[in-house]
Coordinates of C-alpha atoms in Angstrom, one line a residue:
M1 CA 0.0 0.0 0.0
K2 CA 2.8 2.5 0.9
Y3 CA 4.4 2.1 -2.5
L4 CA 1.1 2.5 -4.3
I5 CA 0.4 5.7 -2.4
S6 CA 4.0 7.0 -3.1
W7 CA 3.6 6.3 -6.8
I8 CA 0.2 8.1 -7.0
L9 CA 1.6 11.2 -5.1
R10 CA 4.6 11.4 -7.4
H11 CA 2.9 10.8 -10.8
I12 CA -0.7 12.0 -10.6
P13 CA -1.5 15.8 -10.4
R14 CA -2.8 16.9 -7.0
K15 CA -6.0 18.4 -8.3
Y16 CA -7.0 14.9 -9.7
I17 CA -6.1 13.1 -6.5
Q18 CA -8.3 15.6 -4.5
L19 CA -11.3 14.6 -6.5
V20 CA -11.2 10.8 -6.0
A21 CA -8.8 9.9 -3.1
H22 CA -11.4 10.1 -0.4
Q23 CA -13.7 7.7 -2.2
L24 CA -10.9 5.1 -2.8
L25 CA -9.3 5.3 0.6
K26 CA -12.5 5.2 2.6
A27 CA -13.2 1.8 1.1
Y28 CA -10.0 0.5 2.6
R29 CA -10.9 1.4 6.2
I30 CA -12.7 -2.0 6.6
F31 CA -9.3 -3.6 6.8
L32 CA -8.1 -1.3 9.6
K33 CA -10.6 -2.1 12.3
G34 CA -9.1 -1.7 15.8
N35 CA -8.4 0.6 18.6
K36 CA -4.7 1.4 18.6
V37 CA -4.9 4.8 17.0
H38 CA -7.4 7.6 17.3
C39 CA -8.2 10.5 14.9
P40 CA -9.4 13.6 16.9
I41 CA -10.9 15.1 13.8
C42 CA -13.4 12.4 12.7
Q43 CA -13.3 10.6 16.1
E44 CA -12.6 7.2 14.5
N45 CA -10.4 4.5 15.9
F46 CA -8.3 2.1 13.8
S47 CA -5.7 -0.6 14.2
K48 CA -3.3 1.8 12.4
F49 CA -3.4 4.7 10.0
L50 CA -2.3 4.4 6.3
P51 CA 1.2 5.2 5.1
Y52 CA 1.7 8.5 3.3
G53 CA 4.6 10.3 1.5
R54 CA 6.3 10.6 -1.8
L55 CA 9.9 9.5 -1.5
H56 CA 9.9 7.8 1.9
P57 CA 6.3 7.1 2.9
R58 CA 5.7 7.6 6.6
E59 CA 4.0 4.7 8.4
N60 CA 0.8 5.4 10.4
A61 CA 0.1 8.8 8.9
L62 CA -3.1 9.0 6.9
C63 CA -6.6 8.6 8.5
P64 CA -8.6 6.4 6.1
S65 CA -11.9 8.0 7.3
C66 CA -11.3 11.8 7.0
L67 CA -7.9 11.7 5.2
S68 CA -6.2 13.8 7.9
L69 CA -2.4 13.6 8.2
E70 CA -0.3 14.1 11.3
R71 CA -0.1 17.9 10.8
H72 CA -3.9 18.2 10.3
R73 CA -4.6 16.4 13.6
L74 CA -2.1 18.6 15.4
M75 CA -3.6 21.8 14.0
Y76 CA -7.2 20.7 14.9
L77 CA -6.1 20.0 18.5
F78 CA -4.4 23.4 18.7
L79 CA -7.7 25.1 17.5
Q80 CA -9.7 23.1 20.1
K81 CA -7.4 23.6 23.1
E82 CA -5.7 26.9 22.5
T83 CA -8.2 29.1 20.7
S84 CA -11.9 30.1 20.6
F85 CA -12.1 29.1 16.9
F86 CA -15.0 26.6 17.5
Q87 CA -17.0 29.0 19.6
S88 CA -16.5 32.4 18.0
Q89 CA -17.8 31.9 14.5
P90 CA -14.8 33.6 12.9
K91 CA -14.6 34.7 9.2
L92 CA -12.1 32.3 7.8
L93 CA -10.0 32.3 4.7
H94 CA -8.7 28.8 4.0
I95 CA -6.0 28.7 1.4
A96 CA -5.4 25.3 -0.3
P97 CA -8.1 23.7 1.8
E98 CA -7.5 20.2 3.1
Y99 CA -10.3 17.7 2.5
C100 CA -10.4 16.7 6.2
F101 CA -11.5 20.2 7.2
I102 CA -13.8 21.4 4.4
D103 CA -17.1 19.9 5.4
R104 CA -16.5 20.5 9.1
F105 CA -15.6 24.1 8.7
E106 CA -18.4 24.7 6.2
K107 CA -21.0 23.3 8.7
L108 CA -19.5 25.3 11.5
L109 CA -19.1 28.7 9.8
G110 CA -21.4 28.7 6.8
D111 CA -20.9 31.9 4.7
N112 CA -18.0 32.9 6.9
Y113 CA -15.9 30.1 5.4
I114 CA -14.0 31.0 2.2
T115 CA -11.8 28.5 0.5
A116 CA -9.3 29.6 -2.1
D117 CA -6.5 28.1 -4.3
I118 CA -4.9 28.7 -7.6
E119 CA -5.9 25.3 -9.0
S120 CA -7.6 23.1 -6.4
P121 CA -11.1 21.8 -7.5
L122 CA -12.1 21.9 -3.8
A123 CA -11.8 25.7 -3.4
K124 CA -14.6 28.2 -4.0
V125 CA -12.3 31.1 -5.1
K126 CA -9.5 30.9 -7.7
M127 CA -6.7 33.0 -6.3
D128 CA -3.0 33.7 -6.6
L129 CA -1.5 34.1 -3.1
H130 CA 0.8 36.8 -4.3
D131 CA -2.3 39.0 -4.9
I132 CA -5.2 38.1 -2.6
P133 CA -8.4 39.6 -4.0
F134 CA -9.8 40.7 -0.6
E135 CA -9.7 44.0 1.2
D136 CA -7.4 44.8 4.1
N137 CA -8.6 43.5 7.5
S138 CA -11.2 41.1 6.0
F139 CA -10.7 37.9 8.0
D140 CA -10.5 36.8 11.6
V141 CA -8.5 33.7 10.8
V142 CA -6.4 32.6 7.8
F143 CA -5.1 29.1 7.2
C144 CA -2.3 28.6 4.7
N145 CA -0.6 25.3 5.3
H146 CA 2.0 23.6 3.1
V147 CA 1.8 26.4 0.5
L148 CA 4.6 28.9 1.1
E149 CA 7.2 26.3 0.0
H150 CA 5.6 26.4 -3.5
V151 CA 5.3 30.1 -4.2
R152 CA 7.7 32.3 -6.1
D153 CA 7.9 35.1 -3.4
D154 CA 7.1 33.7 0.0
V155 CA 7.6 37.0 1.8
R156 CA 5.1 38.7 -0.5
C157 CA 2.6 36.0 0.2
M158 CA 3.1 36.2 3.9
Q159 CA 2.6 40.0 3.7
E160 CA -0.6 39.4 1.7
I161 CA -2.0 37.1 4.4
R162 CA -1.1 39.6 7.1
R163 CA -2.8 42.4 5.0
V164 CA -6.2 40.6 4.9
L165 CA -6.0 39.6 8.5
K166 CA -8.0 41.7 11.1
P167 CA -5.9 43.4 13.8
D168 CA -7.1 40.9 16.4
G169 CA -7.0 37.9 14.1
F170 CA -4.5 35.1 13.7
A171 CA -3.0 33.0 10.9
L172 CA -1.6 29.5 10.8
C173 CA 1.0 29.1 8.1
Q174 CA 2.6 25.7 8.6
S175 CA 5.2 24.5 6.2
P176 CA 7.6 21.6 5.8
Q177 CA 10.8 22.1 7.7
R178 CA 14.2 20.3 7.9
L179 CA 15.2 20.7 11.5
D180 CA 18.8 19.8 10.6
L181 CA 19.0 23.1 8.7
A182 CA 19.7 26.3 10.6
T183 CA 18.4 28.4 7.7
T184 CA 16.0 28.2 4.8
Y185 CA 17.5 26.5 1.7
E186 CA 16.8 27.5 -1.9
D187 CA 18.8 26.6 -5.0
A188 CA 17.2 27.4 -8.4
S189 CA 20.2 25.8 -10.2
I190 CA 18.9 22.4 -9.3
T191 CA 16.4 21.6 -12.1
D192 CA 16.2 17.9 -12.3
P193 CA 12.9 16.8 -10.7
K194 CA 14.5 13.8 -8.9
E195 CA 17.3 15.9 -7.5
R196 CA 14.8 18.5 -6.4
E197 CA 12.8 15.8 -4.5
I198 CA 16.0 14.9 -2.7
H199 CA 16.9 18.4 -1.7
F200 CA 13.4 19.9 -1.1
L201 CA 11.2 16.9 -0.4
Q202 CA 9.1 17.5 -3.6
D203 CA 10.1 18.5 -7.1
D204 CA 7.6 21.4 -7.0
H205 CA 9.0 22.9 -3.8
L206 CA 11.0 26.1 -4.4
R207 CA 12.5 26.0 -0.9
I208 CA 12.8 24.0 2.3
Y209 CA 12.5 25.9 5.5
G210 CA 15.0 25.3 8.3
R211 CA 14.8 26.1 12.0
D212 CA 14.5 29.8 11.0
Y213 CA 11.0 29.4 9.7
G214 CA 9.5 31.5 12.5
I215 CA 12.0 34.2 11.8
Q216 CA 11.0 34.1 8.1
L217 CA 7.4 34.7 9.1
E218 CA 8.4 37.6 11.4
K219 CA 10.2 39.3 8.4
S220 CA 6.9 39.7 6.7
G221 CA 5.6 41.7 9.7
F222 CA 3.9 39.0 11.8
Q223 CA 4.3 38.6 15.5
V224 CA 5.0 34.9 15.8
S225 CA 4.5 32.7 18.9
P226 CA 5.9 29.2 18.6
I227 CA 3.8 26.6 20.4
N228 CA 4.8 23.1 21.2
M229 CA 1.5 21.2 21.4
I230 CA 3.2 17.8 22.0
E231 CA 4.4 19.1 25.4
K232 CA 0.8 20.2 26.2
I233 CA -0.8 17.0 25.0
G234 CA 1.7 14.5 26.3
I235 CA 3.8 12.0 24.4
E236 CA 1.6 9.0 24.9
E237 CA -1.6 10.7 23.7
S238 CA 0.4 12.3 20.9
K239 CA 1.5 8.8 19.7
K240 CA -2.0 7.5 20.0
M241 CA -3.2 10.1 17.5
A242 CA 0.0 9.8 15.4
L243 CA 0.9 13.5 15.8
P244 CA 4.2 14.9 14.3
L245 CA 6.3 14.9 17.4
G246 CA 8.8 17.5 16.2
E247 CA 6.4 20.0 14.7
I248 CA 5.9 23.4 16.2
I249 CA 2.7 25.5 15.6
Y250 CA 3.6 29.0 14.5
L251 CA 0.8 31.3 15.7
C252 CA 0.9 34.5 13.6
R253 CA -0.7 37.8 14.6
K254 CA -0.5 41.4 13.3

């Protein structure tokens, strides 16, 4: 299964995967009955999660019910435990919306929920992140996860997110990081797709952030608070939900 998922992720465009993946993978959940892992988003239990990843698929990563990954489950728990997101009915701009969240946030927020992407068939608004088509101070919350590594000018995109955020709002802009790197790494001279996968995790990534990612967000004008949710949740519960044990939540405010 992990090699099949790896091949699909590397060879089929994301916009097509988004249309059919949930139907195909949900059928597989019958083979994963059990109680060893728990998804806090869909509240389902399984013997294990599915593997997921391009070059080196991660074991126990993808929930076969809601299609959440480790980072999605971590973010959901952050919203539940550290914010008033589920009680305050915020106006939300969700860039590159993840399947596991769309129906839940739509039901929760109704017309206050705006999804946007440059190509995703799941999004309501077609949008280039370099030029967000909304007025200043339009949104209480902005989510933009695993996008900034793809864009031409990440600082400009961060500034655009900050621009449309209300003064008392917050943004979550999670991105892949290599914690063995002190600083963000870019190299446009590497053009071979296989080489780019090795250096940047995916061939369509323009950079890989290092331990300085929070500083990169601050350069765009954000006030950034790094939050270690694993310490707050505890290691055993974190493993039960297959959370990313090394990931930090970067809470961004104006």
